[in-house]
Amino acid sequence: MLATRSLRASGCRSPAVTQPRLALGRGRLEIVCASNAKFFVGGNWKCNGSVASVRKLVDELNSGSVPRGVDIVCAPPFIYIDYVMQHLDKDKYQLAAQNCWIGGNGAYTGEVSAEQLQDFGLPWVILGHSERRSLCGETNQVVAKKTAHALDVGLGVIACVGETLDQRNSGAMFQVLDGQMQALVDEVKDWSKVVIAYEPVWAIGTGVVATPEQAQEVHAYLRRFCQSKLGTSVADQLRIIYGGSVNDANCKELSVQEDIDGFLVGGASLKGSAFVTICNSAGPKAK
């Protein structure tokens, strides 16, 4: 049953007005429930790093203490995956690619297929990141077809959704999220290896973070959407994680929100100690 309460009644602070200006959502804090799956933390290194910095980061991650009750996935640039696979502690961390081709092998210069990732031993891939959508023109349908193909091959998929600042402030946020999620619903048959990453575009790399209330509101909305489209059993197991300037200073406050099942971390994932702290923020959600 969906519980609804006002921010004032729950004792939560009202979302602060920051720069850039963020329109509020529906003004009520909705709670569905956290998933029953393990807390999940992904580190998206994006197009960053050198041989020296990747070596240093791997050493820092290996020396850190992380809970066994959390799934932790690192996503290096393609060119460094082999080194990271050889040297990153496999008992603590899994690996992901940052993208893959929409179909199988063939004459697709510059692309990497899901089949090749699976053959190389990578268990995860990030798909639909807002930077792929905005810079490379990937539509909801392209992201959904990529996701379905990667799942068919056997990969787990971290599928990204999220709105821009203009979409939030114009009142179109939930319509945008509906479109992104419906495309996935239309293509994906088995949701057992899907993680949904909600990443508000206005918070990625800007230092502006959604308040815990804003993040919880959207996570609850996404879980309720999945309940209506996929059924309660799928929604209860589906991990919905938050991304958008997550760091070691704000992760704890976000992690205690009922419908936040983990994080997809950008810049802070390039700092070993900060990422380890984020991995330890799960608290009682670590299984």
Coordinates of C-alpha atoms in Angstrom, one line a residue:
M1 CA 0.0 0.0 0.0
L2 CA 1.3 3.4 -0.9
A3 CA 1.7 5.7 2.1
T4 CA 1.5 9.4 1.6
R5 CA 2.4 12.1 4.1
S6 CA 3.1 15.8 3.9
L7 CA 6.7 17.0 4.4
R8 CA 5.6 19.1 7.3
A9 CA 3.9 16.2 9.1
S10 CA 6.9 13.8 8.6
G11 CA 9.3 16.3 10.1
C12 CA 11.3 16.5 6.8
R13 CA 12.6 19.9 5.7
S14 CA 11.1 21.5 2.6
P15 CA 13.4 21.3 -0.4
A16 CA 15.6 24.3 -0.5
V17 CA 15.7 26.7 -3.5
T18 CA 19.2 26.5 -5.0
Q19 CA 20.9 27.7 -8.1
P20 CA 19.9 26.5 -10.6
R21 CA 16.3 26.9 -9.5
L22 CA 14.6 23.6 -9.0
A23 CA 10.8 23.3 -9.2
L24 CA 9.3 21.2 -6.5
G25 CA 7.5 18.0 -7.5
R26 CA 4.0 17.3 -6.1
G27 CA 4.8 18.7 -2.7
R28 CA 4.1 15.4 -0.8
L29 CA 6.5 12.7 0.3
E30 CA 5.4 9.4 -1.0
I31 CA 6.8 6.1 0.3
V32 CA 6.4 2.8 -1.4
C33 CA 9.2 0.6 0.0
A34 CA 12.8 -0.2 -0.5
S35 CA 13.5 -3.3 -2.6
N36 CA 14.3 -6.6 -1.0
A37 CA 17.5 -6.9 -3.0
K38 CA 21.1 -6.0 -2.0
F39 CA 22.1 -2.4 -1.8
F40 CA 23.8 -1.4 -5.0
V41 CA 26.6 1.1 -5.6
G42 CA 28.0 1.8 -9.1
G43 CA 31.0 3.9 -9.9
N44 CA 30.9 5.4 -13.4
W45 CA 34.5 6.6 -14.2
K46 CA 33.2 8.1 -17.5
C47 CA 36.0 9.3 -19.9
N48 CA 38.5 9.9 -17.2
G49 CA 41.9 8.5 -16.2
S50 CA 45.4 7.6 -17.3
V51 CA 47.5 4.5 -16.7
A52 CA 48.9 6.1 -13.6
S53 CA 45.7 7.4 -12.1
V54 CA 43.8 4.1 -12.8
R55 CA 46.6 2.2 -11.1
K56 CA 46.4 4.5 -8.1
L57 CA 42.6 4.3 -7.9
V58 CA 42.6 0.5 -8.1
D59 CA 45.1 0.4 -5.3
E60 CA 43.0 2.7 -3.1
L61 CA 39.9 0.6 -3.8
N62 CA 41.6 -2.6 -2.9
S63 CA 42.9 -1.2 0.4
G64 CA 39.4 0.0 1.4
S65 CA 37.1 -2.0 3.6
V66 CA 33.6 -2.4 2.1
P67 CA 30.6 -4.4 3.3
R68 CA 29.9 -7.8 1.8
G69 CA 26.2 -7.1 1.9
V70 CA 26.4 -4.5 -0.9
D71 CA 26.8 -5.1 -4.7
I72 CA 29.6 -2.8 -5.8
V73 CA 30.3 -2.2 -9.5
C74 CA 33.0 -0.1 -11.1
A75 CA 32.8 1.1 -14.7
P76 CA 36.2 2.1 -16.2
P77 CA 36.7 3.4 -19.7
F78 CA 36.9 0.6 -22.2
I79 CA 40.7 1.0 -22.7
Y80 CA 41.4 0.4 -19.0
I81 CA 38.9 -2.5 -18.4
D82 CA 41.6 -5.2 -18.9
Y83 CA 43.9 -3.7 -16.4
V84 CA 41.2 -3.2 -13.8
M85 CA 39.9 -6.7 -14.4
Q86 CA 43.4 -8.1 -13.7
H87 CA 44.0 -6.1 -10.6
L88 CA 40.8 -5.0 -8.8
D89 CA 39.8 -7.2 -5.9
K90 CA 37.1 -9.5 -7.3
D91 CA 35.9 -10.4 -3.8
K92 CA 34.9 -6.8 -3.3
Y93 CA 34.0 -5.3 -6.7
Q94 CA 32.4 -6.3 -10.0
L95 CA 32.9 -4.6 -13.3
A96 CA 30.7 -2.8 -15.8
A97 CA 31.1 -1.3 -19.3
Q98 CA 29.8 2.2 -19.8
N99 CA 27.9 1.4 -23.0
C100 CA 27.4 -1.3 -25.7
W101 CA 26.1 -1.6 -29.2
I102 CA 22.4 -2.1 -29.9
G103 CA 22.9 -5.5 -31.5
G104 CA 25.4 -8.3 -32.1
N105 CA 28.8 -8.3 -33.8
G106 CA 29.2 -6.9 -37.3
A107 CA 30.5 -4.0 -39.3
Y108 CA 29.9 -1.3 -36.7
T109 CA 33.2 0.5 -36.5
G110 CA 34.0 1.9 -33.0
E111 CA 31.3 -0.1 -31.2
V112 CA 31.5 -2.9 -28.7
S113 CA 28.8 -5.5 -28.6
A114 CA 27.1 -7.0 -25.5
E115 CA 28.3 -10.4 -26.8
Q116 CA 31.9 -9.2 -26.6
L117 CA 31.4 -7.8 -23.1
Q118 CA 29.9 -11.1 -22.0
D119 CA 32.7 -13.1 -23.7
F120 CA 35.3 -10.9 -21.9
G121 CA 33.7 -11.6 -18.5
L122 CA 32.0 -8.4 -17.7
P123 CA 28.7 -8.9 -15.8
W124 CA 27.3 -5.4 -16.1
V125 CA 26.8 -2.5 -18.6
I126 CA 25.5 1.0 -18.0
L127 CA 22.9 2.1 -20.6
G128 CA 20.9 5.2 -21.3
H129 CA 23.1 7.6 -19.3
S130 CA 22.0 11.2 -19.9
E131 CA 25.3 12.0 -21.6
R132 CA 24.7 9.3 -24.1
R133 CA 21.1 10.6 -24.7
S134 CA 22.1 14.2 -25.1
L135 CA 25.5 14.0 -26.7
C136 CA 24.9 10.9 -28.9
G137 CA 21.2 11.3 -29.6
E138 CA 20.1 8.0 -28.0
T139 CA 16.3 7.9 -27.8
N140 CA 14.2 6.1 -25.3
Q141 CA 13.6 3.4 -27.9
V142 CA 17.3 3.0 -28.6
V143 CA 18.1 2.7 -24.9
A144 CA 15.3 0.2 -24.5
K145 CA 16.4 -2.0 -27.4
K146 CA 20.0 -1.9 -26.2
T147 CA 18.8 -2.9 -22.7
A148 CA 16.8 -5.8 -24.0
H149 CA 19.6 -7.1 -26.2
A150 CA 22.2 -6.9 -23.4
L151 CA 19.9 -8.8 -21.0
D152 CA 19.2 -11.4 -23.7
V153 CA 23.0 -11.9 -23.9
G154 CA 23.2 -12.4 -20.2
L155 CA 24.5 -9.0 -18.9
G156 CA 23.0 -7.1 -16.0
V157 CA 22.0 -3.6 -17.0
I158 CA 22.1 -0.3 -15.1
A159 CA 19.5 1.6 -17.0
C160 CA 19.5 5.4 -16.5
V161 CA 16.5 7.7 -16.5
G162 CA 16.1 11.3 -15.5
E163 CA 14.9 14.7 -16.4
T164 CA 16.6 18.0 -17.3
L165 CA 16.2 21.2 -15.4
D166 CA 13.8 22.7 -18.0
Q167 CA 11.7 19.5 -17.9
R168 CA 11.4 19.6 -14.1
N169 CA 10.6 23.4 -14.0
S170 CA 8.1 23.1 -16.8
G171 CA 6.1 20.4 -14.9
A172 CA 7.0 17.7 -17.5
M173 CA 9.2 15.7 -15.2
F174 CA 6.9 12.8 -14.6
Q175 CA 5.8 12.7 -18.2
V176 CA 9.5 12.4 -19.2
L177 CA 10.1 9.6 -16.7
D178 CA 7.0 7.8 -17.9
G179 CA 8.3 7.9 -21.5
Q180 CA 11.7 6.6 -20.5
M181 CA 10.3 3.8 -18.3
Q182 CA 7.5 2.8 -20.7
A183 CA 10.1 2.3 -23.5
L184 CA 11.9 -0.2 -21.2
V185 CA 8.7 -1.9 -20.2
D186 CA 7.8 -2.4 -23.9
E187 CA 11.1 -4.2 -24.6
V188 CA 12.4 -5.9 -21.4
K189 CA 10.9 -9.3 -20.6
D190 CA 13.0 -10.3 -17.6
W191 CA 13.7 -7.6 -15.0
S192 CA 15.7 -9.7 -12.6
K193 CA 19.0 -8.3 -13.8
V194 CA 18.0 -4.7 -14.2
V195 CA 18.9 -1.8 -11.9
I196 CA 17.2 1.5 -12.6
A197 CA 19.4 4.6 -11.9
Y198 CA 17.5 7.8 -11.5
E199 CA 19.9 10.6 -12.4
P200 CA 18.4 14.1 -12.6
V201 CA 20.3 15.6 -15.4
W202 CA 20.6 19.0 -13.6
A203 CA 22.5 17.3 -10.7
I204 CA 25.1 15.4 -12.8
G205 CA 28.5 16.9 -12.3
T206 CA 27.0 20.2 -11.2
G207 CA 27.5 19.8 -7.4
V208 CA 23.7 20.4 -7.1
V209 CA 22.1 17.4 -5.4
A210 CA 18.5 16.6 -5.1
T211 CA 17.4 16.9 -1.6
P212 CA 16.6 13.6 0.1
E213 CA 12.9 14.5 -0.2
Q214 CA 13.1 15.2 -3.9
A215 CA 15.0 12.0 -4.5
Q216 CA 12.6 9.9 -2.4
E217 CA 9.6 11.4 -4.2
V218 CA 10.9 10.4 -7.6
H219 CA 12.1 6.9 -6.5
A220 CA 8.7 6.2 -5.0
Y221 CA 7.1 7.4 -8.2
L222 CA 9.2 5.1 -10.3
R223 CA 8.5 2.1 -8.0
R224 CA 4.8 2.8 -8.1
F225 CA 5.1 3.0 -11.9
C226 CA 6.7 -0.4 -11.9
Q227 CA 4.1 -1.8 -9.6
S228 CA 1.4 -0.7 -12.0
K229 CA 3.1 -1.9 -15.2
L230 CA 5.1 -5.0 -14.0
G231 CA 3.4 -6.1 -10.8
T232 CA 4.2 -5.9 -7.1
S233 CA 6.6 -8.9 -7.2
V234 CA 8.9 -7.2 -9.8
A235 CA 8.7 -3.8 -8.2
D236 CA 9.6 -5.2 -4.8
Q237 CA 12.8 -6.7 -6.1
L238 CA 13.8 -4.0 -8.5
R239 CA 16.6 -1.8 -7.3
I240 CA 16.2 1.9 -8.0
I241 CA 19.3 3.8 -7.2
Y242 CA 20.1 7.5 -7.2
G243 CA 22.8 9.4 -9.1
G244 CA 23.7 13.0 -9.4
S245 CA 26.7 14.6 -7.6
V246 CA 26.6 11.8 -4.9
N247 CA 29.6 12.1 -2.7
D248 CA 31.0 10.9 0.7
A249 CA 29.4 13.9 2.5
N250 CA 25.7 13.5 1.3
C251 CA 25.4 9.7 0.7
K252 CA 24.3 8.8 4.2
E253 CA 21.4 11.3 4.2
L254 CA 20.2 9.9 0.9
S255 CA 20.8 6.3 1.7
V256 CA 18.2 6.2 4.6
Q257 CA 15.4 7.2 2.2
E258 CA 13.0 4.3 2.0
D259 CA 12.9 3.9 -1.8
I260 CA 16.6 4.6 -2.5
D261 CA 18.4 1.2 -3.0
G262 CA 21.9 2.6 -3.7
F263 CA 23.8 5.0 -5.9
L264 CA 25.4 5.5 -9.3
V265 CA 28.4 7.7 -8.5
G266 CA 30.3 9.9 -11.0
G267 CA 33.1 12.2 -9.9
A268 CA 33.4 10.7 -6.4
S269 CA 34.0 7.3 -7.8
L270 CA 37.4 8.5 -9.0
K271 CA 38.5 9.1 -5.4
G272 CA 39.1 5.7 -3.7
S273 CA 38.5 6.8 -0.1
A274 CA 35.3 8.7 -1.0
F275 CA 33.9 5.8 -3.0
V276 CA 34.6 3.4 -0.2
T277 CA 32.8 5.7 2.2
I278 CA 29.8 5.8 -0.1
C279 CA 29.8 1.9 -0.3
N280 CA 29.7 1.9 3.5
S281 CA 26.6 4.2 3.6
A282 CA 24.1 1.4 3.2
G283 CA 23.8 0.8 7.0
P284 CA 21.0 -1.6 7.8
K285 CA 20.1 -2.0 4.1
A286 CA 23.3 -4.0 3.6
K287 CA 22.2 -7.6 3.4

